[in-house]
């Protein structure tokens, strides 16, 4: 039940004076990002309506984040589930539109680059509701990635572009987006890493449960469509990780998409024999795994940055990355699947390469800055 921040009761009288933000989320990284922003919105006395599309529905990809990170239960759960891009995005669009139409908020807030992001932005812009995009301006310049299409379209439909870095702002400027829409606030994932880092150290027992010694193992995650749906890339990546596991224990919390792909290609048994394969883990366990790793090898956008936040070198298992500043400063190095047979040698070289101190992601106050800007916007006529 909504409690009015003005009179501390559920009421309709004050409702008109309190800004309402409708947050659209649906996939794992969005729960992490929204956890810190949602907290800041509550502190700023904004009313938030959470709309969960149901894109991710397994407890390990969804409910665990609500339980651990203090995210309020969704006000609307659309239960969309998995499917081809068009069908999944279309079903989301239809249902988000109905929810927004029934009770139009002052602003619609979307995160990142998933199908849930695009559906939320499209539904809102067609109802003439202001759209705010957190993590605006990221580009891989690879239009074959579903995420690239989602983020470009979302940025161009948005009224408020919350960019995490200088590079993101430059990308938006280059595409002609008006200066008045750009707000460089830093990266909300840094806020989350700072906010939950100590809690992960204090509460997670993941290292003890799996007999892992800090500083000795490699942590890996693989889930990108380009790596899982192409059997050659999938095979090359897991062969490379298997070779790396001859030198260091390799821990792999496995996304269900990747589990399905490995099963389909007959590679799961070999992966389980070579690596410590885990089900997807909750955020606190993931942060502890990251902080204890000697090296991280991933195709995840979020995990690349978290490696840097926790001071761990990272190999990105892709042809390109959106987070180019980390490559420039030596924290990250690309190791595409075509090079995966050289993973042990690339990992050894990267561990000894120089790394320069940089601070491209702000100062951990991105969520508060977003809440302040949304408060101002929601009070404008
Ligand atoms: C989605 C996002 C991706 C993001 C990732 C975060 C898009 C296009 N992709 O990719 O940008 O990095 O989330 O993890 O939005 N599945 C389950 N259980 C679930 C959810 C999915 O088993 O709870 C399986 C289904 O077989 C499904 C497959 O995973 O078909 C892919 O799920 P989907 O949400 O389409 O894409 P992700 O790969 O998770
Ligand atoms: N994550 C997690 N458990 C896992 C894998 C990832 O909690 O088993 C967290 C990770 O710490 C980061 C976010 O999920 O905060 C990244 O999500 P993902 O890699 O699925 O998506 P991407 O960032 O690539 O869009």
Coordinates of C-alpha atoms and ligand atoms in Angstrom, one line a residue:
X1 CA 0.0 0.0 0.0
X2 CA 1.3 3.4 -0.9
X3 CA 2.1 5.7 2.0
X4 CA 2.0 9.4 1.2
X5 CA 5.3 11.1 2.1
X6 CA 3.4 14.3 2.9
X7 CA 1.0 12.9 5.5
X8 CA 2.4 9.4 6.0
X9 CA -0.9 7.7 5.2
X10 CA -2.4 6.3 2.0
X11 CA -4.3 9.3 0.7
X12 CA -5.6 10.9 -2.5
X13 CA -5.6 14.5 -1.3
X14 CA -1.8 14.9 -1.1
X15 CA -1.2 12.6 -4.1
X16 CA -1.4 15.5 -6.6
X17 CA 1.4 17.3 -4.8
X18 CA 3.8 14.4 -4.8
X19 CA 5.8 13.5 -8.0
X20 CA 5.2 10.0 -9.3
X21 CA 7.9 8.1 -11.1
X22 CA 6.9 4.9 -12.9
X23 CA 10.0 2.6 -13.0
X24 CA 10.1 -0.1 -15.7
X25 CA 12.4 -3.1 -15.0
X26 CA 12.6 -6.7 -15.9
X27 CA 16.1 -8.1 -16.1
X28 CA 18.8 -8.8 -13.5
X29 CA 21.1 -5.8 -14.0
X30 CA 18.1 -3.5 -13.8
X31 CA 17.3 -4.7 -10.3
X32 CA 20.8 -3.8 -9.1
X33 CA 20.6 -0.3 -10.7
X34 CA 17.1 0.3 -9.5
X35 CA 17.9 -0.7 -5.9
X36 CA 20.0 2.4 -5.4
X37 CA 17.8 4.8 -7.4
X38 CA 14.6 3.5 -5.7
X39 CA 16.2 4.2 -2.3
X40 CA 17.1 7.7 -3.4
X41 CA 13.6 8.4 -4.8
X42 CA 12.1 7.4 -1.4
X43 CA 14.6 9.8 0.4
X44 CA 13.6 12.5 -2.0
X45 CA 9.9 12.0 -1.2
X46 CA 8.9 10.9 -4.7
X47 CA 6.3 8.2 -5.1
X48 CA 7.6 5.3 -7.2
X49 CA 5.4 2.8 -9.0
X50 CA 7.5 -0.3 -9.9
X51 CA 6.5 -2.2 -13.1
X52 CA 8.3 -5.5 -13.5
X53 CA 7.8 -6.9 -17.0
X54 CA 8.7 -10.4 -16.0
X55 CA 11.5 -10.7 -18.6
X56 CA 13.5 -12.5 -16.0
X57 CA 11.4 -14.7 -13.8
X58 CA 13.6 -17.4 -12.2
X59 CA 14.0 -16.6 -8.5
X60 CA 17.8 -16.6 -9.0
X61 CA 17.5 -13.9 -11.7
X62 CA 14.8 -11.8 -10.1
X63 CA 13.3 -12.4 -6.6
X64 CA 16.7 -12.8 -4.9
X65 CA 17.6 -9.2 -5.8
X66 CA 14.3 -7.9 -4.3
X67 CA 15.0 -9.9 -1.2
X68 CA 18.7 -8.8 -0.8
X69 CA 18.7 -5.2 -2.0
X70 CA 15.7 -3.8 -0.3
X71 CA 13.8 -3.1 -3.5
X72 CA 10.0 -2.8 -2.8
X73 CA 7.8 -5.5 -4.3
X74 CA 6.6 -4.5 -7.8
X75 CA 3.3 -2.7 -7.9
X76 CA 2.6 -4.4 -11.3
X77 CA 4.1 -7.7 -12.4
X78 CA 3.3 -8.3 -16.1
X79 CA 4.6 -11.9 -16.3
X80 CA 5.8 -11.5 -19.9
X81 CA 8.5 -14.2 -19.8
X82 CA 10.8 -15.3 -22.6
X83 CA 10.3 -15.2 -26.3
X84 CA 11.5 -13.9 -29.6
X85 CA 12.4 -10.2 -29.6
X86 CA 9.4 -8.9 -31.4
X87 CA 6.8 -11.0 -29.5
X88 CA 8.4 -10.3 -26.1
X89 CA 8.8 -6.6 -26.7
X90 CA 5.4 -6.3 -28.2
X91 CA 3.7 -8.0 -25.3
X92 CA 5.5 -5.7 -22.9
X93 CA 4.6 -2.6 -24.9
X94 CA 0.9 -3.5 -24.8
X95 CA 0.8 -4.2 -21.1
X96 CA 3.0 -1.3 -20.0
X97 CA 0.8 1.1 -22.1
X98 CA -2.3 -0.1 -20.2
X99 CA -0.7 0.4 -16.8
X100 CA 0.6 3.9 -17.7
X101 CA -2.7 4.9 -19.2
X102 CA -4.6 3.8 -16.2
X103 CA -2.6 6.1 -13.9
X104 CA -0.2 8.4 -15.8
X105 CA 2.9 9.2 -13.8
X106 CA 5.0 12.4 -14.0
X107 CA 8.0 10.6 -15.4
X108 CA 8.7 7.1 -16.7
X109 CA 12.2 5.8 -15.7
X110 CA 14.0 3.1 -17.7
X111 CA 17.4 1.5 -17.3
X112 CA 20.1 0.2 -19.6
X113 CA 19.5 -1.6 -22.9
X114 CA 17.2 -4.6 -22.5
X115 CA 13.9 -5.3 -24.3
X116 CA 12.1 -4.1 -21.1
X117 CA 13.9 -0.8 -21.5
X118 CA 12.8 -0.3 -25.1
X119 CA 9.2 -1.3 -24.4
X120 CA 9.0 1.1 -21.4
X121 CA 10.4 4.0 -23.4
X122 CA 8.2 3.4 -26.4
X123 CA 5.0 3.0 -24.4
X124 CA 5.7 6.2 -22.5
X125 CA 6.7 8.4 -25.4
X126 CA 3.6 7.4 -27.4
X127 CA 1.5 8.5 -24.4
X128 CA 3.5 11.8 -24.3
X129 CA 4.9 11.0 -20.9
X130 CA 8.4 12.2 -20.2
X131 CA 11.0 9.4 -20.3
X132 CA 14.2 9.3 -18.2
X133 CA 16.9 6.9 -19.3
X134 CA 19.6 5.7 -16.8
X135 CA 22.8 4.6 -18.5
X136 CA 22.2 6.7 -21.6
X137 CA 24.8 7.2 -24.3
X138 CA 26.5 3.8 -24.2
X139 CA 27.5 2.5 -27.6
X140 CA 29.2 -0.6 -28.9
X141 CA 28.7 0.6 -32.5
X142 CA 27.6 -3.0 -33.4
X143 CA 24.0 -2.9 -34.6
X144 CA 23.8 -6.7 -34.6
X145 CA 23.6 -6.6 -30.8
X146 CA 20.0 -6.4 -29.6
X147 CA 21.2 -4.1 -26.8
X148 CA 22.7 -1.5 -29.2
X149 CA 19.4 -1.1 -31.0
X150 CA 17.5 -0.9 -27.7
X151 CA 19.8 1.8 -26.3
X152 CA 19.9 4.0 -29.4
X153 CA 16.1 4.0 -29.8
X154 CA 15.6 4.6 -26.1
X155 CA 18.0 7.5 -26.0
X156 CA 16.3 9.1 -28.9
X157 CA 12.9 8.7 -27.2
X158 CA 14.1 10.1 -23.9
X159 CA 13.7 13.6 -22.4
X160 CA 16.2 13.1 -19.7
X161 CA 19.4 11.3 -20.5
X162 CA 21.4 10.2 -17.4
X163 CA 24.8 9.5 -18.8
X164 CA 27.4 7.7 -16.7
X165 CA 30.6 9.0 -18.4
X166 CA 32.3 11.6 -20.6
X167 CA 32.3 9.1 -23.4
X168 CA 28.6 8.5 -23.1
X169 CA 27.9 12.3 -23.2
X170 CA 30.1 12.6 -26.3
X171 CA 28.2 9.8 -28.0
X172 CA 24.9 11.5 -27.3
X173 CA 26.2 14.9 -28.6
X174 CA 27.5 13.3 -31.8
X175 CA 24.0 11.9 -32.4
X176 CA 22.6 15.4 -32.1
X177 CA 20.7 15.0 -28.9
X178 CA 19.9 18.4 -27.4
X179 CA 22.3 19.6 -24.6
X180 CA 19.3 20.4 -22.3
X181 CA 18.5 16.7 -22.1
X182 CA 22.0 15.6 -21.1
X183 CA 22.9 15.0 -17.4
X184 CA 26.2 13.4 -16.6
X185 CA 25.6 12.0 -13.2
X186 CA 28.0 9.1 -12.9
X187 CA 27.2 5.4 -12.9
X188 CA 24.6 4.0 -10.5
X189 CA 26.4 0.7 -10.5
X190 CA 29.3 2.4 -8.6
X191 CA 26.8 3.6 -6.1
X192 CA 25.5 0.0 -5.7
X193 CA 29.1 -1.4 -5.4
X194 CA 29.9 1.1 -2.7
X195 CA 26.6 0.7 -0.9
X196 CA 26.5 -3.1 -0.9
X197 CA 30.3 -3.9 -0.9
X198 CA 30.7 -4.1 2.8
X199 CA 27.4 -5.9 3.3
X200 CA 28.6 -8.6 0.8
X201 CA 31.9 -9.0 2.7
X202 CA 30.0 -9.3 6.0
X203 CA 27.1 -11.6 4.9
X204 CA 28.1 -13.7 1.9
X205 CA 29.5 -17.1 2.6
X206 CA 29.9 -18.1 -1.0
X207 CA 33.7 -18.5 -0.8
X208 CA 33.5 -20.8 2.2
X209 CA 30.6 -22.8 0.6
X210 CA 32.7 -23.5 -2.5
X211 CA 36.1 -23.8 -0.8
X212 CA 37.5 -20.8 -2.7
X213 CA 40.6 -18.9 -1.4
X214 CA 40.6 -15.2 -2.2
X215 CA 43.2 -14.1 -4.8
X216 CA 43.5 -17.5 -6.4
X217 CA 40.6 -18.1 -8.7
X218 CA 39.2 -16.7 -12.0
X219 CA 35.5 -15.6 -12.0
X220 CA 33.8 -15.9 -15.3
X221 CA 30.3 -15.1 -16.7
X222 CA 29.0 -15.6 -20.3
X223 CA 25.5 -14.8 -21.4
X224 CA 25.6 -12.5 -24.5
X225 CA 23.4 -13.7 -27.4
X226 CA 26.4 -13.3 -29.8
X227 CA 28.4 -15.8 -27.6
X228 CA 25.7 -18.3 -26.7
X229 CA 23.7 -18.5 -30.0
X230 CA 26.8 -19.1 -32.2
X231 CA 28.0 -22.6 -31.5
X232 CA 31.5 -21.8 -32.8
X233 CA 32.0 -18.9 -30.4
X234 CA 30.4 -20.8 -27.5
X235 CA 32.7 -23.8 -28.1
X236 CA 35.8 -21.6 -28.5
X237 CA 35.0 -19.7 -25.3
X238 CA 34.5 -22.7 -23.1
X239 CA 37.5 -24.5 -24.6
X240 CA 39.6 -21.4 -23.6
X241 CA 38.1 -21.3 -20.1
X242 CA 38.8 -25.0 -19.8
X243 CA 42.5 -24.4 -20.7
X244 CA 42.6 -21.5 -18.2
X245 CA 41.2 -23.9 -15.5
X246 CA 44.4 -26.0 -15.8
X247 CA 46.2 -23.1 -14.2
X248 CA 43.6 -21.5 -11.8
X249 CA 40.3 -22.6 -10.5
X250 CA 37.6 -21.0 -12.7
X251 CA 34.3 -20.2 -11.1
X252 CA 31.3 -19.8 -13.4
X253 CA 27.8 -18.8 -12.2
X254 CA 25.8 -19.8 -15.2
X255 CA 23.0 -17.8 -16.8
X256 CA 20.1 -20.1 -17.9
X257 CA 20.6 -19.0 -21.5
X258 CA 24.2 -20.3 -21.4
X259 CA 23.1 -23.5 -19.6
X260 CA 20.6 -24.2 -22.4
X261 CA 23.2 -23.4 -25.1
X262 CA 25.9 -25.7 -23.6
X263 CA 23.3 -28.5 -23.2
X264 CA 22.2 -28.0 -26.8
X265 CA 25.8 -28.2 -28.1
X266 CA 26.7 -31.2 -25.8
X267 CA 29.2 -29.1 -24.0
X268 CA 27.7 -28.9 -20.5
X269 CA 29.3 -32.0 -19.1
X270 CA 32.8 -30.9 -20.1
X271 CA 32.3 -27.5 -18.7
X272 CA 31.1 -28.9 -15.4
X273 CA 34.1 -31.2 -15.3
X274 CA 36.6 -28.4 -15.9
X275 CA 35.1 -25.4 -14.1
X276 CA 33.2 -24.8 -10.9
X277 CA 29.8 -24.2 -12.5
X278 CA 27.3 -22.6 -10.2
X279 CA 23.7 -21.6 -10.7
X280 CA 23.3 -17.8 -11.0
X281 CA 24.1 -16.3 -7.7
X282 CA 22.5 -13.4 -5.8
X283 CA 24.2 -9.9 -5.9
X284 CA 25.9 -10.2 -2.5
X285 CA 27.5 -13.5 -3.4
X286 CA 28.5 -12.1 -6.8
X287 CA 30.1 -9.1 -5.2
X288 CA 32.1 -11.3 -2.8
X289 CA 33.1 -13.6 -5.7
X290 CA 34.2 -10.5 -7.6
X291 CA 36.2 -9.0 -4.7
X292 CA 38.0 -12.3 -4.1
X293 CA 38.9 -13.0 -7.7
X294 CA 42.4 -12.8 -9.1
X295 CA 41.0 -12.1 -12.5
X296 CA 37.5 -11.7 -14.0
X297 CA 36.7 -12.9 -17.6
X298 CA 33.2 -11.9 -18.7
X299 CA 31.0 -10.7 -21.5
X300 CA 28.7 -8.9 -19.1
X301 CA 28.6 -5.1 -19.2
X302 CA 27.9 -4.7 -15.5
X303 CA 30.5 -7.2 -14.4
X304 CA 33.3 -5.4 -16.4
X305 CA 32.7 -2.3 -14.4
X306 CA 32.3 -4.1 -11.1
X307 CA 35.7 -5.7 -11.7
X308 CA 37.2 -2.2 -11.8
X309 CA 35.2 -1.0 -8.8
X310 CA 36.6 -3.8 -6.7
X311 CA 40.2 -3.4 -8.1
X312 CA 40.3 -6.7 -10.1
X313 CA 41.7 -6.9 -13.7
X314 CA 39.2 -8.0 -16.3
X315 CA 39.2 -9.7 -19.7
X316 CA 36.2 -8.9 -21.8
X317 CA 35.1 -11.9 -23.9
X318 CA 33.7 -9.9 -26.8
X319 CA 34.8 -8.2 -30.0
X320 CA 34.2 -4.7 -28.5
X321 CA 33.1 -3.0 -25.3
X322 CA 31.0 0.0 -24.5
X323 CA 33.2 0.7 -21.4
X324 CA 36.3 1.8 -23.4
X325 CA 37.9 3.9 -20.6
X326 CA 38.7 0.8 -18.7
X327 CA 40.6 -0.6 -21.7
X328 CA 42.5 2.7 -22.1
X329 CA 43.6 2.6 -18.5
X330 CA 44.8 -1.1 -18.6
X331 CA 42.0 -2.5 -16.3
X332 CA 40.3 -4.3 -19.1
X333 CA 41.5 -6.1 -22.1
X334 CA 39.4 -7.5 -25.0
X335 CA 39.8 -11.2 -25.6
X336 CA 37.2 -12.1 -28.3
X337 CA 36.1 -15.7 -28.8
X338 CA 38.5 -15.9 -31.8
X339 CA 41.4 -15.5 -29.4
X340 CA 40.0 -17.7 -26.6
X341 CA 42.4 -20.5 -27.4
X342 CA 45.1 -18.1 -26.1
X343 CA 43.2 -17.3 -22.9
X344 CA 45.9 -18.7 -20.5
X345 CA 48.6 -16.6 -22.2
X346 CA 46.4 -13.5 -22.5
X347 CA 45.4 -13.8 -18.8
X348 CA 49.0 -14.1 -17.7
X349 CA 50.0 -11.0 -19.7
X350 CA 47.0 -9.0 -18.5
X351 CA 47.7 -9.8 -14.9
X352 CA 51.2 -8.3 -15.2
X353 CA 50.2 -5.3 -17.4
X354 CA 50.3 -1.8 -15.9
X355 CA 47.0 -0.3 -14.7
X356 CA 46.4 3.4 -14.2
X357 CA 44.2 5.1 -11.6
X358 CA 41.1 6.6 -13.2
X359 CA 37.7 7.7 -11.9
X360 CA 35.4 7.9 -14.9
X361 CA 32.2 6.8 -13.2
X362 CA 31.5 9.7 -10.8
X363 CA 31.7 9.7 -7.0
X364 CA 29.0 7.3 -6.0
X365 CA 26.2 9.9 -5.9
X366 CA 24.6 9.2 -9.3
X367 CA 21.3 7.9 -7.7
X368 CA 20.9 11.0 -5.5
X369 CA 21.6 13.3 -8.4
X370 CA 19.0 11.4 -10.5
X371 CA 16.4 11.7 -7.7
X372 CA 17.0 15.4 -7.4
X373 CA 16.6 16.0 -11.1
X374 CA 13.4 13.9 -11.2
X375 CA 12.0 15.8 -8.2
X376 CA 12.4 19.0 -10.1
X377 CA 11.0 17.7 -13.3
X378 CA 8.0 16.1 -11.6
X379 CA 7.1 19.5 -10.1
X380 CA 7.2 21.3 -13.4
X381 CA 3.8 22.0 -14.9
Ligands
LIG1 C1 18.8 -10.0 -21.2 C2 19.1 -8.7 -22.0 C3 20.6 -8.5 -21.9 C4 21.1 -8.5 -20.5 C5 20.7 -9.7 -19.8 C6 21.0 -9.6 -18.3 C7 17.7 -8.3 -24.0 C8 17.6 -8.4 -25.4 N1 18.8 -8.9 -23.4 O1 19.5 -11.1 -21.9 O2 20.9 -7.2 -22.5 O3 22.5 -8.4 -20.5 O4 19.3 -9.9 -19.9 O5 21.1 -10.9 -17.7 O6 16.8 -7.7 -23.3 N2 15.7 -17.5 -19.1 C9 15.4 -18.4 -18.1 N3 14.9 -17.8 -17.0 C10 14.7 -16.5 -16.8 C11 15.0 -15.6 -17.9 C12 15.5 -16.2 -19.0 O7 15.6 -19.6 -18.2 O8 14.3 -16.1 -15.7 C13 16.3 -18.1 -20.4 C14 15.2 -18.4 -21.4 O9 15.6 -19.6 -22.1 C15 15.4 -17.2 -22.4 C16 16.8 -16.9 -22.3 O10 17.2 -17.2 -21.0 O11 14.9 -17.5 -23.7 C17 17.2 -15.5 -22.6 O12 16.5 -14.6 -21.8 P1 16.2 -13.1 -22.2 O13 15.6 -12.3 -21.2 O14 15.5 -13.1 -23.6 O15 17.7 -12.5 -22.6 P2 19.0 -12.6 -21.7 O16 20.0 -13.4 -22.4 O17 18.7 -12.9 -20.3
LIG2 N1 25.1 -10.8 -11.2 C1 24.7 -11.5 -10.1 N2 24.7 -12.9 -10.2 C2 25.2 -13.5 -11.2 C3 25.7 -12.8 -12.4 C4 25.6 -11.4 -12.3 O1 24.2 -10.9 -9.2 O2 25.3 -14.8 -11.2 C5 25.0 -9.3 -11.2 C6 26.3 -8.6 -11.5 O3 27.1 -8.5 -10.2 C7 25.9 -7.3 -12.0 C8 24.6 -7.7 -12.8 O4 24.2 -8.9 -12.3 O5 25.5 -6.4 -11.0 C9 25.0 -7.8 -14.3 O6 24.0 -8.5 -14.9 P1 24.3 -9.3 -16.3 O7 25.7 -9.7 -16.4 O8 23.2 -10.4 -16.3 O9 23.9 -8.3 -17.4 P2 24.6 -7.1 -18.2 O10 25.3 -6.2 -17.2 O11 25.6 -7.7 -19.1 O12 23.5 -6.4 -18.9

